[in-house]
Structure formats: C-alpha cells, structure tokens
Amino acid sequence: QQKVQQSPESLIVPEGGMASLNCTFSDRNSQYFWWYRQHSGEGPKALMSIFSNGDKKEGRFTAHLNKASLHVSLHIKDSQPSDSALYFCAVWSNYNVLYFGSGTKLTVEP
Amino acid sequence: AQTIHQWPVAEIKAVGSPLSLGCTIKGKSSPNLYWYWQATGGTLQQLFYSITVGQVESVVQLNLSASRPKDDQFILSTEKLLLSHSGFYLCAWSPSSAETLYFGSGTRLTVL
C-alpha cells in the first residue's frame, strides 16, 4: 500500500517569505502527484499537479518532482496570510485511490 | 459549472444509532465519486469510490457502507455508529480516474 509522508508537520513563515513543503512516497510506479490545500472547516482544493520529473510553476507556486528519490515538494513564493492552511501531498495509486500525506500546517504571519 | 452538495452539514449521534450521509453532483454526467474521512487536523483517508451507477468499491473497512443509487448521488451509511466514526466526512468527484478531485464542504459527525 502506498505510504505518503510529509514534512515539516507545521511551518511558520513571515509574510512575503518562501514556504517549502516536502513529501515522500513509497510506490516507485506512482505517476500522478497533486498538492491540495485545505482552509479550516472547508473541503480541500487542488492547487496543482505534476507528472514529470523537474519543476512546474504556476504563479507563486512551484512543484518539484524527483521520481528516482521518491520525492515531491511545493514552494510558495511571496507567502500571504491567506496562504495559511493545511497542505496535503497526494498520490494516485491504481488510478482510483488517491493517497494523501499527513499534511503540513502553514501559518503566514503578517 | 459543476456543483457538489453534501448533507447534512453536521450531525450529533449516539453510539449504536444508524447514519446516512449524502452528496449530489450537478452539471457533470457520469463522474467518478469518492468518500473520504478526516480526523480533526489529520490526513484524508479514502473510504470508497464509484466509477458507475450501482457499483461501489471499498478501500478500507470501517464498518461503513456506500451506495450510488443514481448517477449524481453517493450515499454513506452504517446501521450502528461507533465512537471511532467521529470526524469530518468529505464527498468528492473527478471527471475520470487519476484526475483532480473536487471536494464538497463536508459533514462534521460527532458520535457520543
């Protein structure tokens, strides 16, 4: 069964700073990776996906994937207080089961 | 535009009582449907998925069952609640397999 671990558990960054979130997965056959964000009391929302090794940039968000080292990361540039939320890495297995990581709680301090 | 509606918003139930939660997806035909459970501040655990009407696959065993009686409706239920069933239940849909999941706003369940 796929195991998805995230670090750090929580992260505090100043407004305008860079937040870096990490995720490792266990199944070497994994192909499809997502980052989701969940604000308190709401359902998660997809931030971005990455399928190929390397970097993918969408606005202030950059995802990085290294399948050989079983690692995916998310970097948030110019962090805003509205970015404060729970962030989850998620990996599809067998196309119909999406495994979520343990989550990183990001707090952006004004 | 597609919309997903979950009901109820919150429930407080006694141990041993039955439960039925539901969600409806409008604006998308034949979506893939999913149920997830989340402990407070914790990770999301997939419980069930359904690719087509009448067919539901279980991912983990938690003394819960799910059904898809219509193309746009997904129901989660149990006949006897346990304390461990407390948490946040989320319904989600995707256009097809291995694509973006779109979540509902969830049902907060407290079992006493």
Coordinates of C-alpha atoms in Angstrom, one line a residue:
Chain A
Q1 CA 0.0 0.0 0.0
Q2 CA 1.2 3.5 -0.9
K3 CA 2.7 5.5 2.0
V4 CA 2.9 9.2 1.8
Q5 CA 4.9 11.2 4.4
Q6 CA 5.1 15.0 4.7
S7 CA 7.4 17.3 6.4
P8 CA 7.5 19.5 8.3
E9 CA 4.4 19.0 10.3
S10 CA 4.0 22.7 10.8
L11 CA 5.7 25.7 9.4
I12 CA 5.6 29.4 10.2
V13 CA 6.9 31.9 7.6
P14 CA 6.7 35.7 7.5
E15 CA 4.5 37.5 5.0
G16 CA 6.4 37.8 1.8
G17 CA 8.7 34.8 2.7
M18 CA 9.2 31.5 1.0
A19 CA 7.5 28.3 2.3
S20 CA 8.9 24.9 1.4
L21 CA 6.9 21.7 1.9
N22 CA 8.2 18.2 1.4
C23 CA 6.6 14.9 0.6
T24 CA 8.0 11.3 0.1
F25 CA 6.0 8.4 -1.4
S26 CA 6.7 4.7 -1.3
D27 CA 5.5 3.2 -4.6
R28 CA 8.1 3.6 -7.4
N29 CA 5.3 3.1 -10.0
S30 CA 3.5 6.2 -9.0
Q31 CA 2.9 8.6 -11.9
Y32 CA 0.4 11.3 -10.8
F33 CA 1.0 13.8 -8.0
W34 CA -1.1 16.6 -6.6
W35 CA -0.9 19.3 -4.0
Y36 CA -4.1 20.2 -2.2
R37 CA -4.8 23.0 0.3
Q38 CA -7.5 23.0 3.0
H39 CA -8.6 26.0 4.9
S40 CA -10.2 25.4 8.3
G41 CA -13.7 24.0 8.1
E42 CA -13.7 23.5 4.3
G43 CA -13.0 20.7 1.9
P44 CA -9.6 20.5 0.3
K45 CA -9.0 22.3 -3.1
A46 CA -6.5 21.2 -5.7
L47 CA -3.5 23.6 -6.1
M48 CA -1.5 21.9 -8.8
S49 CA -0.5 18.6 -10.3
I50 CA 2.9 17.4 -11.5
F51 CA 3.6 14.3 -13.6
S52 CA 7.1 14.7 -15.0
N53 CA 10.4 15.0 -13.2
G54 CA 11.6 18.5 -12.7
D55 CA 9.8 21.8 -11.9
K56 CA 6.4 23.1 -12.7
K57 CA 5.5 26.7 -11.9
E58 CA 2.0 28.1 -11.5
G59 CA 2.1 31.7 -10.3
R60 CA 3.6 31.9 -6.9
F61 CA 3.6 28.1 -6.6
T62 CA 6.4 25.8 -7.8
A63 CA 6.2 22.0 -7.6
H64 CA 9.3 19.8 -8.0
L65 CA 9.2 16.1 -8.7
N66 CA 12.1 13.5 -8.4
K67 CA 10.7 10.1 -9.0
A68 CA 14.0 8.4 -8.5
S69 CA 14.3 9.7 -5.0
L70 CA 10.5 9.3 -4.4
H71 CA 10.2 12.9 -3.5
V72 CA 7.9 15.8 -4.4
S73 CA 8.0 19.3 -3.0
L74 CA 6.0 22.5 -3.1
H75 CA 7.5 26.0 -2.8
I76 CA 5.3 29.1 -2.2
K77 CA 7.0 32.4 -3.1
D78 CA 5.9 35.7 -1.6
S79 CA 3.6 33.9 1.0
Q80 CA 0.4 35.7 2.0
P81 CA -1.7 35.4 5.2
S82 CA -4.4 33.9 3.0
D83 CA -2.0 31.0 2.2
S84 CA -2.3 29.9 5.9
A85 CA -3.9 26.4 5.7
L86 CA -3.3 22.7 5.8
Y87 CA -1.3 21.5 2.7
F88 CA -1.5 17.9 1.5
C89 CA 0.6 16.0 -1.0
A90 CA -1.5 13.3 -2.8
V91 CA -0.5 10.4 -5.0
W92 CA -2.8 8.3 -7.2
S93 CA -2.5 4.5 -6.9
N94 CA -4.3 2.1 -9.3
Y95 CA -6.0 5.2 -10.8
N96 CA -8.9 5.1 -8.4
V97 CA -7.3 5.5 -5.0
L98 CA -5.8 8.9 -4.0
Y99 CA -3.5 8.6 -1.0
F100 CA -3.0 11.8 1.0
G101 CA 0.0 12.6 3.1
S102 CA 0.0 13.5 6.7
G103 CA -0.3 17.3 6.0
T104 CA 1.7 20.4 6.7
K105 CA 0.1 23.2 8.6
L106 CA 1.4 26.5 7.2
T107 CA 1.0 29.8 9.1
V108 CA 2.0 33.0 7.4
E109 CA 2.5 35.8 9.9
P110 CA 1.7 39.4 8.8
Chain B
A1 CA -20.5 24.8 -13.9
Q2 CA -20.4 21.7 -11.7
T3 CA -21.6 21.8 -8.1
I4 CA -21.3 19.4 -5.3
H5 CA -23.7 19.5 -2.3
Q6 CA -23.2 17.5 0.8
W7 CA -25.8 16.9 3.5
P8 CA -26.2 17.3 6.4
V9 CA -23.7 19.9 7.4
A10 CA -23.3 18.4 10.9
E11 CA -24.7 15.5 12.9
I12 CA -24.5 14.6 16.6
K13 CA -25.5 10.9 17.0
A14 CA -25.4 8.3 19.8
V15 CA -23.2 5.2 19.7
G16 CA -25.2 2.3 18.1
S17 CA -27.5 4.6 16.1
P18 CA -27.8 4.5 12.3
L19 CA -26.3 7.1 10.0
S20 CA -26.9 8.2 6.4
L21 CA -24.8 11.0 4.7
G22 CA -25.2 12.0 1.2
C23 CA -23.9 14.1 -1.7
T24 CA -25.2 15.2 -5.0
I25 CA -23.2 16.4 -8.0
K26 CA -24.8 18.6 -10.6
G27 CA -23.5 19.6 -14.0
K28 CA -21.4 16.6 -14.7
S29 CA -22.6 13.3 -16.1
S30 CA -21.0 10.0 -15.1
P31 CA -18.5 11.4 -12.6
N32 CA -16.2 9.2 -10.5
L33 CA -17.3 9.6 -6.9
Y34 CA -15.4 9.2 -3.7
W35 CA -15.9 9.2 0.1
Y36 CA -13.1 10.4 2.4
W37 CA -12.8 10.6 6.2
Q38 CA -10.7 13.0 8.1
A39 CA -9.9 13.2 11.8
T40 CA -9.6 16.7 13.2
G41 CA -6.5 18.3 11.7
G42 CA -5.5 14.9 10.3
T43 CA -4.9 13.3 6.9
L44 CA -7.7 12.3 4.5
Q45 CA -8.4 8.6 4.3
Q46 CA -10.3 7.3 1.2
L47 CA -13.2 5.0 2.1
F48 CA -15.0 4.2 -1.1
Y49 CA -15.0 5.0 -4.8
S50 CA -17.5 4.5 -7.6
I51 CA -17.0 4.6 -11.3
T52 CA -20.5 3.9 -12.4
V53 CA -24.1 3.7 -11.0
G54 CA -24.7 0.8 -8.8
Q55 CA -21.0 -0.1 -8.4
V56 CA -19.0 0.8 -5.3
E57 CA -15.6 -0.3 -4.3
S58 CA -14.4 -0.3 -0.7
V59 CA -10.9 1.0 0.1
V60 CA -10.8 0.5 3.9
Q61 CA -13.0 -1.4 6.3
L62 CA -14.5 0.9 8.9
N63 CA -18.0 -0.7 9.4
L64 CA -19.4 1.7 6.8
S65 CA -21.1 1.1 3.5
A66 CA -21.7 3.2 0.5
S67 CA -24.1 3.2 -2.4
R68 CA -24.6 5.0 -5.7
P69 CA -28.4 4.8 -6.4
K70 CA -28.3 7.5 -9.2
D71 CA -25.5 8.8 -11.5
D72 CA -25.3 12.0 -9.5
Q73 CA -25.8 10.7 -5.9
F74 CA -23.5 9.0 -3.4
I75 CA -24.6 7.8 0.0
L76 CA -22.6 6.7 3.0
S77 CA -24.3 4.8 5.8
T78 CA -24.0 2.4 8.7
E79 CA -26.5 0.7 10.9
K80 CA -24.5 1.1 14.1
L81 CA -22.2 4.0 14.8
L82 CA -19.0 3.6 16.8
L83 CA -17.2 6.4 18.7
S84 CA -14.4 6.0 16.2
H85 CA -16.7 7.1 13.4
S86 CA -16.5 10.7 14.6
G87 CA -14.8 13.1 12.2
F88 CA -15.2 15.0 9.0
Y89 CA -16.7 13.2 6.0
L90 CA -16.0 14.5 2.6
C91 CA -17.5 13.6 -0.7
A92 CA -15.6 14.3 -3.9
W93 CA -15.9 13.8 -7.6
S94 CA -13.5 13.7 -10.6
P95 CA -14.1 13.7 -14.3
S96 CA -12.4 10.4 -14.7
S97 CA -9.7 8.2 -13.0
A98 CA -6.5 9.8 -11.7
E99 CA -7.7 13.4 -12.3
T100 CA -8.3 16.3 -10.0
L101 CA -10.7 15.7 -7.1
Y102 CA -13.3 18.3 -6.3
F103 CA -14.5 18.1 -2.8
G104 CA -17.7 19.1 -1.1
S105 CA -17.8 21.2 2.0
G106 CA -18.1 18.1 4.3
T107 CA -20.2 16.8 7.1
R108 CA -18.9 17.1 10.7
L109 CA -20.0 13.9 12.6
T110 CA -19.8 13.7 16.4
V111 CA -20.6 10.3 18.0
L112 CA -21.3 10.4 21.7

